[in-house]
PDB file of C-alpha atoms in Angstrom:
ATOM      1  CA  UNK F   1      -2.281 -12.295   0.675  1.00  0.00           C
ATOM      2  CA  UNK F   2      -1.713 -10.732   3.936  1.00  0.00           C
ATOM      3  CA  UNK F   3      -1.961  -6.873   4.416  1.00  0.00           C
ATOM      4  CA  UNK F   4      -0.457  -3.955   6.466  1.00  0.00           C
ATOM      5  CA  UNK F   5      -0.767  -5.031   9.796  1.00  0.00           C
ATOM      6  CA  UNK F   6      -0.265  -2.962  13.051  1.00  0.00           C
ATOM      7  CA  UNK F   7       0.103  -3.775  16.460  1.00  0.00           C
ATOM      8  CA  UNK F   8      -1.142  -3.463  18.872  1.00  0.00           C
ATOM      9  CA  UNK F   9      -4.813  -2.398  18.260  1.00  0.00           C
ATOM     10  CA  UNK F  10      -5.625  -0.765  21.230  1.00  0.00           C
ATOM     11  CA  UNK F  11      -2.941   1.063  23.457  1.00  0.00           C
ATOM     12  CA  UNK F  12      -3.844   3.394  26.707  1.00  0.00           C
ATOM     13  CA  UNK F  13      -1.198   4.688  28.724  1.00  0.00           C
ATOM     14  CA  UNK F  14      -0.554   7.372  31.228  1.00  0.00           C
ATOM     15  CA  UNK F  15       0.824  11.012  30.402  1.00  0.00           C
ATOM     16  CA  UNK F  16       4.546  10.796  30.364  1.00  0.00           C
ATOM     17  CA  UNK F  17       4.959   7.189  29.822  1.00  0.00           C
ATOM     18  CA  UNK F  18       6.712   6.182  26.476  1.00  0.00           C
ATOM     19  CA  UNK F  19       4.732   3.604  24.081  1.00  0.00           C
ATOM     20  CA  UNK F  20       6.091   1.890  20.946  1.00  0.00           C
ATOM     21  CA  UNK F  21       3.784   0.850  17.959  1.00  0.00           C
ATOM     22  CA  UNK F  22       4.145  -0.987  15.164  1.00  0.00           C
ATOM     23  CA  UNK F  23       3.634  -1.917  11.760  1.00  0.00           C
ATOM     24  CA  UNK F  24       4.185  -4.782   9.668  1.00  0.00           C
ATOM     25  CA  UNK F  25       4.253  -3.808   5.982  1.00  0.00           C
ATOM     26  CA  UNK F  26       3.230  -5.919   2.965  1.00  0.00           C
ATOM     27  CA  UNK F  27       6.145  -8.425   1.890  1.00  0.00           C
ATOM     28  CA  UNK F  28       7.910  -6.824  -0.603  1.00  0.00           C
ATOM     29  CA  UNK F  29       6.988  -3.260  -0.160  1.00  0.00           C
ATOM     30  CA  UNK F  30       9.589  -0.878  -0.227  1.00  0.00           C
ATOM     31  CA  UNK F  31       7.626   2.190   1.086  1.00  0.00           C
ATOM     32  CA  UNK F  32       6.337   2.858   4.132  1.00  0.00           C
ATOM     33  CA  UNK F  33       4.536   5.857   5.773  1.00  0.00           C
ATOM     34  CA  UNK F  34       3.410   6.522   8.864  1.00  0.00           C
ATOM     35  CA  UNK F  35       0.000   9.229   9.277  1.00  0.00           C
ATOM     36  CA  UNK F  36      -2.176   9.735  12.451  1.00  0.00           C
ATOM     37  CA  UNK F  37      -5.744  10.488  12.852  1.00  0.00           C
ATOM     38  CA  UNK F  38      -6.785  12.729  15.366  1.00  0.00           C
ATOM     39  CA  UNK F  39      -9.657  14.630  15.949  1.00  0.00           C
ATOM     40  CA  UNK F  40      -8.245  17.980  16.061  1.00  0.00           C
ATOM     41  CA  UNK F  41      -5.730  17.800  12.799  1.00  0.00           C
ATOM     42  CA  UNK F  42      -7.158  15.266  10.738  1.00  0.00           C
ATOM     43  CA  UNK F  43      -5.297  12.890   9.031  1.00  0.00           C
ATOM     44  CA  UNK F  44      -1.803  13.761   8.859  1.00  0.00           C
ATOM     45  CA  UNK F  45       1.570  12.403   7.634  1.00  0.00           C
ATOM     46  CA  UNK F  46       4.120  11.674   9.880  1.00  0.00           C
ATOM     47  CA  UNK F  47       7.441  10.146   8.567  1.00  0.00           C
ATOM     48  CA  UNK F  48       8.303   8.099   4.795  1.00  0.00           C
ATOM     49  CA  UNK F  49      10.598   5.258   4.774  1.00  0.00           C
ATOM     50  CA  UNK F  50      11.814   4.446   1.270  1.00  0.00           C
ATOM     51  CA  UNK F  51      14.312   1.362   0.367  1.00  0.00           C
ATOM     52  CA  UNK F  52      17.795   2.152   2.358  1.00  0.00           C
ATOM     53  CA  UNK F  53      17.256   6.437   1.718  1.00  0.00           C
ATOM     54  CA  UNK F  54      17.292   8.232   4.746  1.00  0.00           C
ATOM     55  CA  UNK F  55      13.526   9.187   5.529  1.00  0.00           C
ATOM     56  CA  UNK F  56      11.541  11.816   5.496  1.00  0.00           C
ATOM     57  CA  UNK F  57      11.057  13.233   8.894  1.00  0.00           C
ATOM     58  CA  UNK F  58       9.010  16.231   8.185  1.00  0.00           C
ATOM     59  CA  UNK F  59       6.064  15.783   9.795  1.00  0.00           C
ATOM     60  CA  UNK F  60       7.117  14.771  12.582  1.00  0.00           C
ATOM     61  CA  UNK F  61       5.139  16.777  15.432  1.00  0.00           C
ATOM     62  CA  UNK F  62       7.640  17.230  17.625  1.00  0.00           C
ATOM     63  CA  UNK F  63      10.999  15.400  18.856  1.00  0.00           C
ATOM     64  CA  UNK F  64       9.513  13.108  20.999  1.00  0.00           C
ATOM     65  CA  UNK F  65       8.306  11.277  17.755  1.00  0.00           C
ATOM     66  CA  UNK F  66      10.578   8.804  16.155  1.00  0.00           C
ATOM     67  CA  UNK F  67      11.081   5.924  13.655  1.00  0.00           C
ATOM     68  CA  UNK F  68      12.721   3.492  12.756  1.00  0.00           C
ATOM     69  CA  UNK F  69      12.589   0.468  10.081  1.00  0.00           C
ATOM     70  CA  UNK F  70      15.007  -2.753  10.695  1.00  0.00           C
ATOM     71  CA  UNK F  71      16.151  -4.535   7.608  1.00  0.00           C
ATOM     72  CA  UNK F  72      13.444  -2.469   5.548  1.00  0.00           C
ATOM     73  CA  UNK F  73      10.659  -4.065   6.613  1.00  0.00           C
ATOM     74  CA  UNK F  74       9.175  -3.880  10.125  1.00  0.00           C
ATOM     75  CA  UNK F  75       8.926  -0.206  10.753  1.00  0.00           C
ATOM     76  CA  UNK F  76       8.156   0.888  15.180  1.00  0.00           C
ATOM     77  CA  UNK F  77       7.111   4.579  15.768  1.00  0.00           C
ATOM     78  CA  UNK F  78       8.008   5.155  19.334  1.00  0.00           C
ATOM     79  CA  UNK F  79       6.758   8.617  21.204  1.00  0.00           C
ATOM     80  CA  UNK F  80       8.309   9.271  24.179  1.00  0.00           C
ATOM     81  CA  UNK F  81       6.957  11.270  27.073  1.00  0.00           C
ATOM     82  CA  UNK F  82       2.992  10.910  25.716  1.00  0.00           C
ATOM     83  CA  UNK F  83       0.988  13.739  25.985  1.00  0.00           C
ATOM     84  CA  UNK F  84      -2.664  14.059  25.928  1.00  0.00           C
ATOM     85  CA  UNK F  85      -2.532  15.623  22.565  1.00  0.00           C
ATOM     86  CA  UNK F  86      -0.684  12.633  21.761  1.00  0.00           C
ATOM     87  CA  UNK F  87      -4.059  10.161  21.765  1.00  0.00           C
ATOM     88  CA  UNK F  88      -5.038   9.475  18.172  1.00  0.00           C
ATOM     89  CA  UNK F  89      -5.294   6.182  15.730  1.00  0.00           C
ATOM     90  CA  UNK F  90      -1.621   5.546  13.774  1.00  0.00           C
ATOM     91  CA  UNK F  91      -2.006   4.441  10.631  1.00  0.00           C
ATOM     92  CA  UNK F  92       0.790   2.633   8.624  1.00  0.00           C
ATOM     93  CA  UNK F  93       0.565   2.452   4.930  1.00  0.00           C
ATOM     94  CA  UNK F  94       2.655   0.872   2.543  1.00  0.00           C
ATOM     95  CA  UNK F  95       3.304   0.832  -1.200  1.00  0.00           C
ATOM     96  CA  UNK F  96       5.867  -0.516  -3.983  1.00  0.00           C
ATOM     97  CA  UNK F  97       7.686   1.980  -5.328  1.00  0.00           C
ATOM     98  CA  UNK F  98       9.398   2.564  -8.674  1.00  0.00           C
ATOM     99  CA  UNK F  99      11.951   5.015 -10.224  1.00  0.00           C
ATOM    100  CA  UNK F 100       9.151   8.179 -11.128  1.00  0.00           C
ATOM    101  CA  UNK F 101       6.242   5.769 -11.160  1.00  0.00           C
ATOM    102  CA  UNK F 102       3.616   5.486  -8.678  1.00  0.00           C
ATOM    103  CA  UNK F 103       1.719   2.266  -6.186  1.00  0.00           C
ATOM    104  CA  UNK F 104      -0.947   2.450  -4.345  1.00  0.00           C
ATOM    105  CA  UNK F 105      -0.658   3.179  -0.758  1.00  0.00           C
ATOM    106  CA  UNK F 106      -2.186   0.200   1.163  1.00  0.00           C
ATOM    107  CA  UNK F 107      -3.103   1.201   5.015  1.00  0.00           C
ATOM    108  CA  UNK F 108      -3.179  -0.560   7.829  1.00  0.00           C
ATOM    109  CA  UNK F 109      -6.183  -1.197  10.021  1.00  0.00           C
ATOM    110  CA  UNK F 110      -4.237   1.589  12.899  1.00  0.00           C
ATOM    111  CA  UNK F 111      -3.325   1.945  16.428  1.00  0.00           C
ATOM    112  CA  UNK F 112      -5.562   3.554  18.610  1.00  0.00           C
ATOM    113  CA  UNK F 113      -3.719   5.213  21.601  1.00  0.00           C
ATOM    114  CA  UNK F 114      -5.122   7.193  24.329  1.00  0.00           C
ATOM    115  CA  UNK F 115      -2.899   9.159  26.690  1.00  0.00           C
ATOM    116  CA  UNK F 116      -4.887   9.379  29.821  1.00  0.00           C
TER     117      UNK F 116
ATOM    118  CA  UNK A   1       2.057  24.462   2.400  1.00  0.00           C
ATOM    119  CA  UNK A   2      -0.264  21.780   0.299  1.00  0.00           C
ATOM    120  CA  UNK A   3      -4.609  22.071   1.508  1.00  0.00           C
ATOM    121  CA  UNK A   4      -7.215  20.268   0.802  1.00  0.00           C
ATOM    122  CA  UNK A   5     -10.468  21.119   1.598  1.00  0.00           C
ATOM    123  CA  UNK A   6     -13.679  19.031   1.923  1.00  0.00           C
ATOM    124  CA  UNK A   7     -17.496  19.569   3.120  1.00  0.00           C
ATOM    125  CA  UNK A   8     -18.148  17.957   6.455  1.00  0.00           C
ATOM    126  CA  UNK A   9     -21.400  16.416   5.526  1.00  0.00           C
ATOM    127  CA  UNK A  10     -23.553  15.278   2.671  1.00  0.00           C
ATOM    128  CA  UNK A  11     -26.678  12.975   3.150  1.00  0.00           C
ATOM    129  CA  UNK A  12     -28.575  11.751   0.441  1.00  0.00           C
ATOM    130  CA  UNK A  13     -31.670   8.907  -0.143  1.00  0.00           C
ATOM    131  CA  UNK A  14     -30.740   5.133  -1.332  1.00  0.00           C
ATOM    132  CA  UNK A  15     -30.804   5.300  -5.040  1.00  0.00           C
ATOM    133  CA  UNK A  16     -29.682   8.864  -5.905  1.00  0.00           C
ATOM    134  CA  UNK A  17     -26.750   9.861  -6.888  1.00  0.00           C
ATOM    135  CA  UNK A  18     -24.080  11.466  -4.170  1.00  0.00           C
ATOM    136  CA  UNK A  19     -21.844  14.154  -5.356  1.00  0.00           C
ATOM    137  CA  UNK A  20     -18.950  14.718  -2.998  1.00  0.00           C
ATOM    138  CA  UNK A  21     -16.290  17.912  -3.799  1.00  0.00           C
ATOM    139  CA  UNK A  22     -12.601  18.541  -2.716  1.00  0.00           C
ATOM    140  CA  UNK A  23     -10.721  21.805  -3.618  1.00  0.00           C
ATOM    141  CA  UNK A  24      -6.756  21.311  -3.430  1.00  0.00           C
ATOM    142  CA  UNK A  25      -4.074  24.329  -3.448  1.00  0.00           C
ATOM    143  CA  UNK A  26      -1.079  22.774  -5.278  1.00  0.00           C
ATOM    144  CA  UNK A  27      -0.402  22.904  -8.748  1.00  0.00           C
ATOM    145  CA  UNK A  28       2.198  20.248  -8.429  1.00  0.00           C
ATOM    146  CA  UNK A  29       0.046  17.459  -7.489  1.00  0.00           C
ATOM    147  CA  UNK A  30       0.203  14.065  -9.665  1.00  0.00           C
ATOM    148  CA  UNK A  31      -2.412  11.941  -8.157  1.00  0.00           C
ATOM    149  CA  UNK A  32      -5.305  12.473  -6.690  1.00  0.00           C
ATOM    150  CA  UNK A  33      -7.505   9.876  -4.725  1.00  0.00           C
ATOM    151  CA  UNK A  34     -10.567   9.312  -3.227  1.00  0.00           C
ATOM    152  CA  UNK A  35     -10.221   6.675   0.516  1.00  0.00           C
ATOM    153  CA  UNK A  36     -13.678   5.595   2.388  1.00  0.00           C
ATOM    154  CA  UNK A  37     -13.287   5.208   5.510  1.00  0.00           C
ATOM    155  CA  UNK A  38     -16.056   3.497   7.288  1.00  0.00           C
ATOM    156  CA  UNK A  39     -16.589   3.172  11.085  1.00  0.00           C
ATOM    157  CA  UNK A  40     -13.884   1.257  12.736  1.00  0.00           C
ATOM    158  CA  UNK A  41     -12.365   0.682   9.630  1.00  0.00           C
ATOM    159  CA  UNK A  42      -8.794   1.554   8.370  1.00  0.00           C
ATOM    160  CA  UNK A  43      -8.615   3.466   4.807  1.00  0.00           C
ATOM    161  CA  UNK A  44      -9.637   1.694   1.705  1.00  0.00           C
ATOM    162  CA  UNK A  45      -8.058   2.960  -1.382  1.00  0.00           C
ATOM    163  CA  UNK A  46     -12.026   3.501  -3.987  1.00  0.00           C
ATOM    164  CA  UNK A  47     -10.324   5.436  -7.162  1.00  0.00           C
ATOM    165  CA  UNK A  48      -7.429   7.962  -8.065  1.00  0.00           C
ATOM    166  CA  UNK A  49      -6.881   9.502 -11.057  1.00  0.00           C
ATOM    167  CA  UNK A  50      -3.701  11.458 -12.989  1.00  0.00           C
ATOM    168  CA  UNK A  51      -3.370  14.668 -12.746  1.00  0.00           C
ATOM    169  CA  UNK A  52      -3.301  15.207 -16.400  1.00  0.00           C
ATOM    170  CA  UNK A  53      -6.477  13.703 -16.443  1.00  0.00           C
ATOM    171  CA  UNK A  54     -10.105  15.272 -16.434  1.00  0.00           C
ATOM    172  CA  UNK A  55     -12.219  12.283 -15.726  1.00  0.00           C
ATOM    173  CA  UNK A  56     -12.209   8.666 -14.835  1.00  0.00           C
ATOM    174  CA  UNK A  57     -15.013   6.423 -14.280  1.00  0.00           C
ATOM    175  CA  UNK A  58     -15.274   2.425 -12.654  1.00  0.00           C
ATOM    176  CA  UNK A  59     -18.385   0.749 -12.281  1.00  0.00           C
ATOM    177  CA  UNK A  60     -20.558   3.433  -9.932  1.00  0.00           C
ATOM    178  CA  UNK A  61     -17.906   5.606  -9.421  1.00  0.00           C
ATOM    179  CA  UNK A  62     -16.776   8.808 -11.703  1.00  0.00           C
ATOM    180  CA  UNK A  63     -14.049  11.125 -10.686  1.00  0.00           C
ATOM    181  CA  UNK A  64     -14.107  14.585 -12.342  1.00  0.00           C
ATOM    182  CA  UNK A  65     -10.705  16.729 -12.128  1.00  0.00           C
ATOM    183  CA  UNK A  66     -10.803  20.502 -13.151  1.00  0.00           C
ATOM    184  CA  UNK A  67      -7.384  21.584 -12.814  1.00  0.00           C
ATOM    185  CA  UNK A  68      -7.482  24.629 -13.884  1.00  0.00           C
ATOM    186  CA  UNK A  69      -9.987  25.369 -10.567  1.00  0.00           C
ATOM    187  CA  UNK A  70      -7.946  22.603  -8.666  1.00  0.00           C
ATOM    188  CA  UNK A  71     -11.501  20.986  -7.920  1.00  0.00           C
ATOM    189  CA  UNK A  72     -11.922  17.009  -7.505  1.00  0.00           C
ATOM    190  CA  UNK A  73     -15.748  15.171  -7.095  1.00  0.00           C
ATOM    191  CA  UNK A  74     -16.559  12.042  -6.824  1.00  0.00           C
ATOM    192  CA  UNK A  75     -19.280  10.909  -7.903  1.00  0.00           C
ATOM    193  CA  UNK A  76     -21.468   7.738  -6.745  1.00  0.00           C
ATOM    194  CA  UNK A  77     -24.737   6.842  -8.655  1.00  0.00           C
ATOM    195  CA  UNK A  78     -27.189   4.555  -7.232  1.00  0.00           C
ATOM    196  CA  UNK A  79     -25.989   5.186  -3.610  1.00  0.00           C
ATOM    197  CA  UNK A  80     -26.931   2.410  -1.760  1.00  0.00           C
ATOM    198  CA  UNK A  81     -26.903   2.218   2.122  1.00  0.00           C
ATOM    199  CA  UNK A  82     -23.482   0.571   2.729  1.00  0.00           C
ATOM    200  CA  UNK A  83     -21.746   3.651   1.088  1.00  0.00           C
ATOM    201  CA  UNK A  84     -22.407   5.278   4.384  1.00  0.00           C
ATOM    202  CA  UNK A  85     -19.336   6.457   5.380  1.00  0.00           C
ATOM    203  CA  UNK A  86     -16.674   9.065   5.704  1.00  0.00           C
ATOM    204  CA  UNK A  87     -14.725   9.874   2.179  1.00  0.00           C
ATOM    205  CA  UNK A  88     -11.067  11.257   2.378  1.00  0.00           C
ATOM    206  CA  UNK A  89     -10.162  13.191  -0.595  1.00  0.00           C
ATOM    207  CA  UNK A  90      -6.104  13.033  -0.866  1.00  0.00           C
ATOM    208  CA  UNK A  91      -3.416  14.543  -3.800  1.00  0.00           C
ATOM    209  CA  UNK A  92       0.151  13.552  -3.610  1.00  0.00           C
ATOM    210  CA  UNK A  93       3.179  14.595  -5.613  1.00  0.00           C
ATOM    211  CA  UNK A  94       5.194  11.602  -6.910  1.00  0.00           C
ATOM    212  CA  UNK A  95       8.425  13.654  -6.909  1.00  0.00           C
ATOM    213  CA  UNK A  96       8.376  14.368  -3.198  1.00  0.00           C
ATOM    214  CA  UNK A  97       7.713  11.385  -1.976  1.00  0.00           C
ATOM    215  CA  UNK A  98       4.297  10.265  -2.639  1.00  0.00           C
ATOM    216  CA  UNK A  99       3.158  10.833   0.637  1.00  0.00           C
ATOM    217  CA  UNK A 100      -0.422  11.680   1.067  1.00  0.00           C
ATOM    218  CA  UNK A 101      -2.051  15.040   2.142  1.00  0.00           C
ATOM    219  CA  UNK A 102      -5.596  14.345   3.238  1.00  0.00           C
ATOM    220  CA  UNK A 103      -9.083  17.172   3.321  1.00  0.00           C
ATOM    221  CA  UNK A 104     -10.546  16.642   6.519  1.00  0.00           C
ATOM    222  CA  UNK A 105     -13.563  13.959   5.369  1.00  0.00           C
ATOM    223  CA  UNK A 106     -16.873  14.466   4.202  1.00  0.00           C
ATOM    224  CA  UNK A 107     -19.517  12.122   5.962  1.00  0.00           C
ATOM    225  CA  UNK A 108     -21.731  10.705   3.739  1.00  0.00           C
ATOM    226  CA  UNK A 109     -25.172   9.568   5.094  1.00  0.00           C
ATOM    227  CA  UNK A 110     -27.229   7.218   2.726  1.00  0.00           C
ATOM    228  CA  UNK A 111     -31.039   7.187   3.969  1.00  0.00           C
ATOM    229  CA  UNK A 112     -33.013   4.217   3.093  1.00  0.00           C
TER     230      UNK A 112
END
């Protein structure tokens, strides 16, 4: 079956400019995260989407990060204003998820951005 | 807040075994996995194991968990040449979320 998929692959854009990425997650999951990959921090978690709860915002970098997922699928991390500190790969990851049990976190293959 | 720590580097010949180590600083962790990353290449998911749990093992691949020491290896025997890559050691705690705290890698180099 089909996996996480991101779009797009590849994204360069100019300091201050706004750019919108995003993830398709597997049908059916209900949990979706959101990490980055940078050379600096590592990889790092970003934001958690989970069925219709509010998410988890916490590691967010800064407010010109934001999320959003329509009709609990789709999810589209937009960063406004990109900064060179900005450029990294985005990686989407996705998982069932059951009352206290655990799923496997499936990633996508990520968004590379570079903020020239 | 959570850390996990990794070594940067390990390289190793085709055919021994590869020992890679991650220390982790909270006690509330319920999983822990091991990702490979190879170049290009998003995250693959190779093992995770409970944190009640001391050892695991599937086909080449053992984990060992100390939790006393909060210390996770993996373990690859027979390390063949297409294991080259970098291995992500991550813990997560099921009752905050389940998102993933990563170490920082360790590159493993597999010399033929």
């Amino acid at each position: 079956g089909a996996g996480v998929s991101q779009s797009p692959s590849n994204k360069v854009t100019e300091k201050g400019k706004d750019v919108e990425l995003r993830c398709d997650p597997i049908s059916g999951h209900t949990a979706l995260y959101w990490y980055r990959q940078s050379l600096g921090q590592g990889l790092e978690f970003l934001i958690y989407f989970q069925g219709n709860s509010a998410p988890d915002k916490s590691g967010l970098p800064s407010d010109r990060f934001s999320a959003e997922r329509t009709g609990g699928s789709v999810s589209t991390l937009t960063i406004q204003r990109t900064q060179q500190e900005d450029s990294a790969v985005y990686l989407c990851a996705s998982s069932l998820a059951s009352a206290g049990g655990w799923e496997t976190q499936y990633f996508g293959p990520g968004t590379r951005l570079l903020v020239l | 807040g959570e850390d996990v720590e990794q070594s940067l580097f390990l390289s190793v010949r085709e055919g021994d075994s590869s020992v890679i180590n991650c220390t982790y600083t909270d006690s509330s962790s319920t999983y822990l996995y091991w990702y490979k990353q190879e170049p290009g290449a998003g995250l693959q998911l190779l093992t995770y194991i409970f944190s009640n749990m001391d050892m695991k093992q599937d086909q080449r691949l053992t984990v060992l968990l100390n939790k006393k020491d909060k210390h996770l290896s993996l373990r690859i025997a027979d390390t063949q040449t297409g294991d080259s890559a970098i291995y992500f050691c991550a813990e997560s705690d099921n009752n905050a979320g389940n998102m993933l705290t990563f170490g920082g890698g360790t590159r493993l180099m597999v010399k033929p």
